[in-house]
PDB file of C-alpha atoms and ligand atoms in Angstrom:
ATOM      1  CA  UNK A   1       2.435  24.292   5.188  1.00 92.00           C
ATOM      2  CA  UNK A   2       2.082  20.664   4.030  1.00 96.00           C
ATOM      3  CA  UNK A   3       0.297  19.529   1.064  1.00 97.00           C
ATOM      4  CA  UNK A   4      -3.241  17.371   0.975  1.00 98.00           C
ATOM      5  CA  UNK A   5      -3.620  14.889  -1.262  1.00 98.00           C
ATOM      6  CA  UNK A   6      -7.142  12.538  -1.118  1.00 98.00           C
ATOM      7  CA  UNK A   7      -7.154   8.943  -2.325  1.00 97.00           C
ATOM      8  CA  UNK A   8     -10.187   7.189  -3.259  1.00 94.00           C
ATOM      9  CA  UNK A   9     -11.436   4.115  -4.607  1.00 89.00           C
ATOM     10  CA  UNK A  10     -13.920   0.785  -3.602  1.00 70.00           C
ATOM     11  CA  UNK A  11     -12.283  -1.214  -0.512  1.00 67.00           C
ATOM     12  CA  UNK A  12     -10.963  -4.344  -2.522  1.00 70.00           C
ATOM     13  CA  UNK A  13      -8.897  -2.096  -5.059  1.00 68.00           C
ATOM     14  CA  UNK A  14      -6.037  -2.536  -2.916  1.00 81.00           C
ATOM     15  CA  UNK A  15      -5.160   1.062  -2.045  1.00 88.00           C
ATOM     16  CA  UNK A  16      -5.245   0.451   1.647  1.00 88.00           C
ATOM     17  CA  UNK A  17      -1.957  -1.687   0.645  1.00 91.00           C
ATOM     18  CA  UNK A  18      -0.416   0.569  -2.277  1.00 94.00           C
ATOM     19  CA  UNK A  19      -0.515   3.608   0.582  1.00 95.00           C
ATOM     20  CA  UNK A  20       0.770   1.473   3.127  1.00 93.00           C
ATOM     21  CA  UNK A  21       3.664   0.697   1.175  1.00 95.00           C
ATOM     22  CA  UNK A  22       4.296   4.359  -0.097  1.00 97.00           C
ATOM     23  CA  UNK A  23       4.148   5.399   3.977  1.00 96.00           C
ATOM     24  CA  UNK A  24       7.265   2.977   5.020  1.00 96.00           C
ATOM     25  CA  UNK A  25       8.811   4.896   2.349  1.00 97.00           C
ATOM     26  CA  UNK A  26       8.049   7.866   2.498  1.00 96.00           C
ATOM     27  CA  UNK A  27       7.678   8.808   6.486  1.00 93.00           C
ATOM     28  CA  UNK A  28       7.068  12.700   6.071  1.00 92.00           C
ATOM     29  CA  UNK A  29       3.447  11.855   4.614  1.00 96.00           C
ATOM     30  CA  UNK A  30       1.020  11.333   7.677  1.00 95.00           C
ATOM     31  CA  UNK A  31      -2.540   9.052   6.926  1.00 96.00           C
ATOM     32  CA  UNK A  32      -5.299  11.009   8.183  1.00 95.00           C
ATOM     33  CA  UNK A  33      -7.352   8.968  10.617  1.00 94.00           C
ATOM     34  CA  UNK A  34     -11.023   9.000  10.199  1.00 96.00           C
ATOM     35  CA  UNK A  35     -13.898   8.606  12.436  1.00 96.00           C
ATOM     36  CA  UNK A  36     -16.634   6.116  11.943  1.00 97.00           C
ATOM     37  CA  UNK A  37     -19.692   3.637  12.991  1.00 98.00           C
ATOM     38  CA  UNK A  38     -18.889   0.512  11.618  1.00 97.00           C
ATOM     39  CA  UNK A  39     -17.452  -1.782  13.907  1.00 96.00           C
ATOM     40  CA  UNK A  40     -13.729  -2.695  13.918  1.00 97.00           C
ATOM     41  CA  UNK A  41     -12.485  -5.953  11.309  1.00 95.00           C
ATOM     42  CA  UNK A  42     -10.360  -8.213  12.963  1.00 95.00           C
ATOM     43  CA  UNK A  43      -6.635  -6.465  13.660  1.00 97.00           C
ATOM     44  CA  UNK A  44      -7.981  -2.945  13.526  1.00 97.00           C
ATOM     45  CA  UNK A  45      -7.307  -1.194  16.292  1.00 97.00           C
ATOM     46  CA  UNK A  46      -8.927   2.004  17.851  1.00 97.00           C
ATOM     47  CA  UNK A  47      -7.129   5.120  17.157  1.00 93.00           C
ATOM     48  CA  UNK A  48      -5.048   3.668  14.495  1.00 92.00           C
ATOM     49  CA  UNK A  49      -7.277   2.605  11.419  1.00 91.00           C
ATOM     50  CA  UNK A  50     -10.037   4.596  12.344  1.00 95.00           C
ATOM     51  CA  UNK A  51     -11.401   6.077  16.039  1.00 95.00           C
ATOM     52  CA  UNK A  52     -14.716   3.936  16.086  1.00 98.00           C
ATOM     53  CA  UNK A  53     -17.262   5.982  17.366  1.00 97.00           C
ATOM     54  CA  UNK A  54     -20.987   5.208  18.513  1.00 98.00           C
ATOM     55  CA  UNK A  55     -23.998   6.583  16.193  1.00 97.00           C
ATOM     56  CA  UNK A  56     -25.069   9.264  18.905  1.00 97.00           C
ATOM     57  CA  UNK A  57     -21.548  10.760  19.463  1.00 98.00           C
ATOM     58  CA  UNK A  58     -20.777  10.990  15.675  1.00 98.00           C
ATOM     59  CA  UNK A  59     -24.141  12.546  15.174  1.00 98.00           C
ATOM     60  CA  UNK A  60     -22.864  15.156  17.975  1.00 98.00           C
ATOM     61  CA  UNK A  61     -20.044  16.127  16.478  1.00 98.00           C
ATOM     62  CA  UNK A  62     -21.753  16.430  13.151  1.00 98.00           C
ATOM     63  CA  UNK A  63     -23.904  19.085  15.111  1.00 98.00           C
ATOM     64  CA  UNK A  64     -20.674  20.447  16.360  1.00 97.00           C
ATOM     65  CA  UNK A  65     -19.251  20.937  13.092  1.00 96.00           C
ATOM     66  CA  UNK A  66     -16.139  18.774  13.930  1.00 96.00           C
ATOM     67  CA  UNK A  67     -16.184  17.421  10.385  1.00 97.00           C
ATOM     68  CA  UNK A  68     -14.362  18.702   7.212  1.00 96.00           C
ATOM     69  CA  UNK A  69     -16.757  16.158   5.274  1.00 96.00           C
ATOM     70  CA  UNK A  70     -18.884  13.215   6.655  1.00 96.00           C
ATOM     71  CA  UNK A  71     -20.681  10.483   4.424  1.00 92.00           C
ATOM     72  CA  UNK A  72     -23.148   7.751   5.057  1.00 91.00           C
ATOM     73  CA  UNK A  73     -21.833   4.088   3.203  1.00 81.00           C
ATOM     74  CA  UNK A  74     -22.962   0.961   3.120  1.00 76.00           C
ATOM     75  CA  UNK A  75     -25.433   1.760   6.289  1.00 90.00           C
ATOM     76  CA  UNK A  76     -21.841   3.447   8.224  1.00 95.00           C
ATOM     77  CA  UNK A  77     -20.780   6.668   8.615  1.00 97.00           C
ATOM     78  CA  UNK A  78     -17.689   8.073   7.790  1.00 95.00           C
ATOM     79  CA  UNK A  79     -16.214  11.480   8.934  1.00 97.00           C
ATOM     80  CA  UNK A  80     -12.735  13.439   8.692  1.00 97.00           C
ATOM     81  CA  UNK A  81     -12.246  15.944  11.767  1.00 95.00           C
ATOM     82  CA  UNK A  82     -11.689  18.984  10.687  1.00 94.00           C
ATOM     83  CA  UNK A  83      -9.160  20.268  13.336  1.00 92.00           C
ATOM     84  CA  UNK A  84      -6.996  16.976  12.707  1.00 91.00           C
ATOM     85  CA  UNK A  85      -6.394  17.655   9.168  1.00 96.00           C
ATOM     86  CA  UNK A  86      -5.952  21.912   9.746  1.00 95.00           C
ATOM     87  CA  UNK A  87      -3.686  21.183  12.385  1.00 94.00           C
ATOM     88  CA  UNK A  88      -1.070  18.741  10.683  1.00 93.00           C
ATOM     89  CA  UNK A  89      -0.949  20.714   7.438  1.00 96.00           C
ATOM     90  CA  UNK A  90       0.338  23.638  10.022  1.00 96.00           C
ATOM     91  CA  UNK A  91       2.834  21.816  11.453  1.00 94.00           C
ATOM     92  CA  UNK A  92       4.419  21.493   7.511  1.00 94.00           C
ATOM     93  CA  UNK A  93       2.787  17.404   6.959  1.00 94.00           C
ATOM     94  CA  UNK A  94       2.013  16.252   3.957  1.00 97.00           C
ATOM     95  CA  UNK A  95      -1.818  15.053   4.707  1.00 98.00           C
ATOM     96  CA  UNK A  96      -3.203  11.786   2.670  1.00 98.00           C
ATOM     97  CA  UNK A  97      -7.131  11.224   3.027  1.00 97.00           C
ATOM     98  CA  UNK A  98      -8.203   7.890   2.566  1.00 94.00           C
ATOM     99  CA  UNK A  99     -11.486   8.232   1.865  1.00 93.00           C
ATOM    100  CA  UNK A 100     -14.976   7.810  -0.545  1.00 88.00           C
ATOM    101  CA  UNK A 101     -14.859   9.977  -3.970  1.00 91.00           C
ATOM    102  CA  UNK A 102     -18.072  12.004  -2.536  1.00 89.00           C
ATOM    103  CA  UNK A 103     -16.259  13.248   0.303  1.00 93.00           C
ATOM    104  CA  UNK A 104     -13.107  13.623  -1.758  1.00 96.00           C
ATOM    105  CA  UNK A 105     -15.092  16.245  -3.662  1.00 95.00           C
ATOM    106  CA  UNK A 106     -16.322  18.223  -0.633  1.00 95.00           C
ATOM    107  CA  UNK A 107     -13.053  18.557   0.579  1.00 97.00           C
ATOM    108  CA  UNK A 108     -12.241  19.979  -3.025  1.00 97.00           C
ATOM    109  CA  UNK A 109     -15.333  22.219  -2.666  1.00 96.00           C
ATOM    110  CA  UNK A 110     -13.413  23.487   0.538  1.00 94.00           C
ATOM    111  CA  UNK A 111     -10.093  23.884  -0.211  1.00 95.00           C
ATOM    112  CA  UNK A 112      -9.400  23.152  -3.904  1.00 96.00           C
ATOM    113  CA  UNK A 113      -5.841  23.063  -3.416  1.00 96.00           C
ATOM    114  CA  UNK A 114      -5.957  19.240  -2.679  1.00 97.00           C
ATOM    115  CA  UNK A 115      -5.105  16.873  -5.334  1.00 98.00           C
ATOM    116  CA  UNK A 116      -7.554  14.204  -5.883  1.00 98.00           C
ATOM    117  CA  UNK A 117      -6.677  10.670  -6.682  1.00 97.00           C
ATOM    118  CA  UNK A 118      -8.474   7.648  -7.515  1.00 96.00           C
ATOM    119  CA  UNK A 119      -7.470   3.894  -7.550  1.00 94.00           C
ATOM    120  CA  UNK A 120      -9.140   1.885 -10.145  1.00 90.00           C
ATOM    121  CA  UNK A 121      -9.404  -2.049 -10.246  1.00 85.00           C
ATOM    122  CA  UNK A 122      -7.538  -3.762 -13.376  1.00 84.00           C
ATOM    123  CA  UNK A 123     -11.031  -4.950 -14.061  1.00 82.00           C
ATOM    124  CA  UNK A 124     -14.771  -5.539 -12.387  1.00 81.00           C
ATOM    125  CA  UNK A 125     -14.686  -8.996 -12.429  1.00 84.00           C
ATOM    126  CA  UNK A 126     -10.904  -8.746 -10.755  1.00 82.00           C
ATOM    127  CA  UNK A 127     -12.708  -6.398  -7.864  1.00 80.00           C
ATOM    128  CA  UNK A 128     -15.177  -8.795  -6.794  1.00 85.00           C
ATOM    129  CA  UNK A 129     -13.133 -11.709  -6.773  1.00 86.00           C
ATOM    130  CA  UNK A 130     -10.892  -9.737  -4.359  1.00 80.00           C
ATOM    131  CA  UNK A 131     -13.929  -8.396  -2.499  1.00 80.00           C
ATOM    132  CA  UNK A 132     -14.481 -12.297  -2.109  1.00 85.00           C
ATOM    133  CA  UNK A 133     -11.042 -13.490  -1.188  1.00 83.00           C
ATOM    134  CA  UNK A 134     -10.722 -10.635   1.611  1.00 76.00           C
ATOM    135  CA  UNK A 135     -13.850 -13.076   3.205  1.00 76.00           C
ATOM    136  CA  UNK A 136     -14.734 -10.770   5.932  1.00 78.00           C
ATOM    137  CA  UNK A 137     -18.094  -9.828   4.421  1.00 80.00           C
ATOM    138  CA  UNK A 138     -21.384 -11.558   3.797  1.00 87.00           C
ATOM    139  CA  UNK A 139     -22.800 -11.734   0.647  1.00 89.00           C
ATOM    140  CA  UNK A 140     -25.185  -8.563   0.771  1.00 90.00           C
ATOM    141  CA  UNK A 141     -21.933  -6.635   1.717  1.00 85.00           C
ATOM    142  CA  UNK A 142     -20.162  -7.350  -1.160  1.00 87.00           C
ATOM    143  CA  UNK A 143     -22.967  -6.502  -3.616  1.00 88.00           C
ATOM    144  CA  UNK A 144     -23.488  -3.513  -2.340  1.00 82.00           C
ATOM    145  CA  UNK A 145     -20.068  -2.425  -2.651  1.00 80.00           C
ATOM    146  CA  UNK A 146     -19.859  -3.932  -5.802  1.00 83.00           C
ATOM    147  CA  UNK A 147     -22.940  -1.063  -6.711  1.00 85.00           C
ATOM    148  CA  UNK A 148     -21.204   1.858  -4.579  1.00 80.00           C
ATOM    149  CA  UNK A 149     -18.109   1.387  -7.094  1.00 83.00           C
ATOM    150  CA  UNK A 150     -20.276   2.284 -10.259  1.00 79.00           C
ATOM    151  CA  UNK A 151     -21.087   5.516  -8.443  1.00 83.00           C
ATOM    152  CA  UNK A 152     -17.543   5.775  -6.993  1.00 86.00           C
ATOM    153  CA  UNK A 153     -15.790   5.744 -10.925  1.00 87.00           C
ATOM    154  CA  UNK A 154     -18.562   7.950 -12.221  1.00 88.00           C
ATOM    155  CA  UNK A 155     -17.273  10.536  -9.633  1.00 89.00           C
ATOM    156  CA  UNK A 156     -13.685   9.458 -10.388  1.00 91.00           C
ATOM    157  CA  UNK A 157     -14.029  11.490 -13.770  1.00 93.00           C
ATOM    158  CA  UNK A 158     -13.428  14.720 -12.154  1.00 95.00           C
ATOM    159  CA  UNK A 159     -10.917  13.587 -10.167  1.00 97.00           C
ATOM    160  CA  UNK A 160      -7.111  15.199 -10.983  1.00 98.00           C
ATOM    161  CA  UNK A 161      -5.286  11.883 -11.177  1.00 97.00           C
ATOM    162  CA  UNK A 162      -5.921   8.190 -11.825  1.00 95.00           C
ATOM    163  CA  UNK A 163      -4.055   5.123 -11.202  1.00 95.00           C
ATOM    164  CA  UNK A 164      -4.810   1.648 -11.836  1.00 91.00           C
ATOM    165  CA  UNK A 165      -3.834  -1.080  -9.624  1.00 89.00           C
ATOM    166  CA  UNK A 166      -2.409  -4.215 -11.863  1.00 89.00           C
ATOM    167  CA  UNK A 167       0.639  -4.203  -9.614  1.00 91.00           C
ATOM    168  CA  UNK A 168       1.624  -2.578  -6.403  1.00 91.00           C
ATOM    169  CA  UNK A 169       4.862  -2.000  -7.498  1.00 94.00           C
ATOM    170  CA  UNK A 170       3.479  -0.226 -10.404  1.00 95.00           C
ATOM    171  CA  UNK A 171       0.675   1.903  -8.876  1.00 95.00           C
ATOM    172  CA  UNK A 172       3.103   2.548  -6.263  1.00 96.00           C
ATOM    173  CA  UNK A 173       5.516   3.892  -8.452  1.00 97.00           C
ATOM    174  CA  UNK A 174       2.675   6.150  -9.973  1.00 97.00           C
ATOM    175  CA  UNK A 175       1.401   7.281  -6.616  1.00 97.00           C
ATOM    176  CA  UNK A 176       5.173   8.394  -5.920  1.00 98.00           C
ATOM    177  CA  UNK A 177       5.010  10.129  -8.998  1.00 97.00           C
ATOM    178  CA  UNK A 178       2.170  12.121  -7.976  1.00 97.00           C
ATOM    179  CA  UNK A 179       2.656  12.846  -4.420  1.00 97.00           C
ATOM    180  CA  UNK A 180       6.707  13.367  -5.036  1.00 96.00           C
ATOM    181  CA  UNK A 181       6.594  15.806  -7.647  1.00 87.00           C
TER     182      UNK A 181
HETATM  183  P1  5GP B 201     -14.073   0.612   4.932  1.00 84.55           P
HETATM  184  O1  5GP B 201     -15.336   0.257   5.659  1.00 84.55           O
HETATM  185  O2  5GP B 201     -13.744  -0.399   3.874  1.00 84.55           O
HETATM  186  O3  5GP B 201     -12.928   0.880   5.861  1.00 84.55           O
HETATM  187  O4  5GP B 201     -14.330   1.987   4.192  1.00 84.55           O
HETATM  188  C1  5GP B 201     -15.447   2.145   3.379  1.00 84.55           C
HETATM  189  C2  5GP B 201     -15.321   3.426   2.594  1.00 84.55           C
HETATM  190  O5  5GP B 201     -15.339   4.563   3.454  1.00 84.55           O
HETATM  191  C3  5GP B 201     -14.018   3.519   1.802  1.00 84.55           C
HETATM  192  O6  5GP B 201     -14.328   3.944   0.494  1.00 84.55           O
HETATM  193  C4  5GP B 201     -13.244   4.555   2.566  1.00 84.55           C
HETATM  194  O7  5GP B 201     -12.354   5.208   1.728  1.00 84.55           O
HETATM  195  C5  5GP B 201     -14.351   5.463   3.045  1.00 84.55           C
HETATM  196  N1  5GP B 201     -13.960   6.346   4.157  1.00 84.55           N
HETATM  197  C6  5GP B 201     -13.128   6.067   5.192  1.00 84.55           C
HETATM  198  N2  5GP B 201     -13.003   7.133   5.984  1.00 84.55           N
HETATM  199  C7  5GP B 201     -13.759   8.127   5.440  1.00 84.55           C
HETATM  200  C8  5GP B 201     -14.021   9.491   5.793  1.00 84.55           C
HETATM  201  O8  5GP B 201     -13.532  10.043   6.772  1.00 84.55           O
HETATM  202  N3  5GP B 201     -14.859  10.181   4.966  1.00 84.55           N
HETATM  203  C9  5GP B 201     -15.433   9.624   3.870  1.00 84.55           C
HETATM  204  N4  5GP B 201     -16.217  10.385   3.122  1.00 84.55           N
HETATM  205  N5  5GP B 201     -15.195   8.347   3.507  1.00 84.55           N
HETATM  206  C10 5GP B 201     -14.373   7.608   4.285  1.00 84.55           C
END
């Protein structure tokens, strides 16, 4: 049976690199691929970075009760199948959610064995100028994910582990720490 571990924090921390990096090391973790409604950034592909879904068919399977845990952000939903995640812990994967600190803590509710981790900016004012260098979103984006991350650290605090991300090579190093021991 393989082990789940679920890593949050806002999009601009730089986890989406940091796990990248610990996955060309460490090929016996798998990245859970979630489903959602907002439409693909340029170089994500379908199937890979997320299955991109229309609003009617997620809203079907949330009726089906294909989701472990779903969440609305920033106007999108977000949703991690259920049978995806049972079905590679089974075959003896370690799992890795990458996903928002509300549905971190329904899959906790669920099955408490998973270790919770959250990603923390060196600073606020760091986060939004990296928000603003990534210059895929418009202004009204950004704020509101600048808000979401408030919410998103308040969460954090019952989180089991929490790394921040001055580095890569040193939050990488802690995220080995964690998932490794
Ligand atoms: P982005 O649009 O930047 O890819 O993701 C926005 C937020 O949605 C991030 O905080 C990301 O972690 C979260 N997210 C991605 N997939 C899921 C999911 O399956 N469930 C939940 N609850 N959040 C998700």
């Amino acid at each position: 049976m393989g082990k789940l571990f679920v890593i949050s924090g806002s999009s601009g921390v730089g986890k989406g690199t940091v796990i990248k990096e610990f996955l060309q090391r460490h090929p016996e973790f798998k990245l859970s691929v979630s489903c959602t409604t907002r439409s693909p950034r340029e170089g994500e592909i379908d199937g890979v970075n997320y299955f991109f879904l229309l609003k009617d068919e997620f809203k079907k399977r949330i009726e089906n009760g294909d989701f472990l845990e779903w969440a609305e952000f920033s106007g999108n939903m977000y949703g991690t199948g259920k049978d995806y995640v049972k079905e590679t812990l089974n075959s003896g994967h370690n799992l890795i959610l990458e996903i928002d600190t509300k549905g971190a803590l329904n899959v906790k509710k669920i099955m408490p064995e998973a270790k919770l981790i959250f990603i923390l900016p060196p600073s606020m004012e760091e986060l939004e100028a990296r928000l603003r260098g990534r210059n895929t979103e418009s202004e009204e984006a950004i704020q509101k994910r600048l808000n979401s991350t408030k919410l998103e650290i308040e969460n954090s605090k019952k989180f089991d582990y929490k790394i921040v991300n001055n580095t890569i090579e040193q939050a990488l190093s802690d995220l080995e720490k964690i998932l490794l021991e």
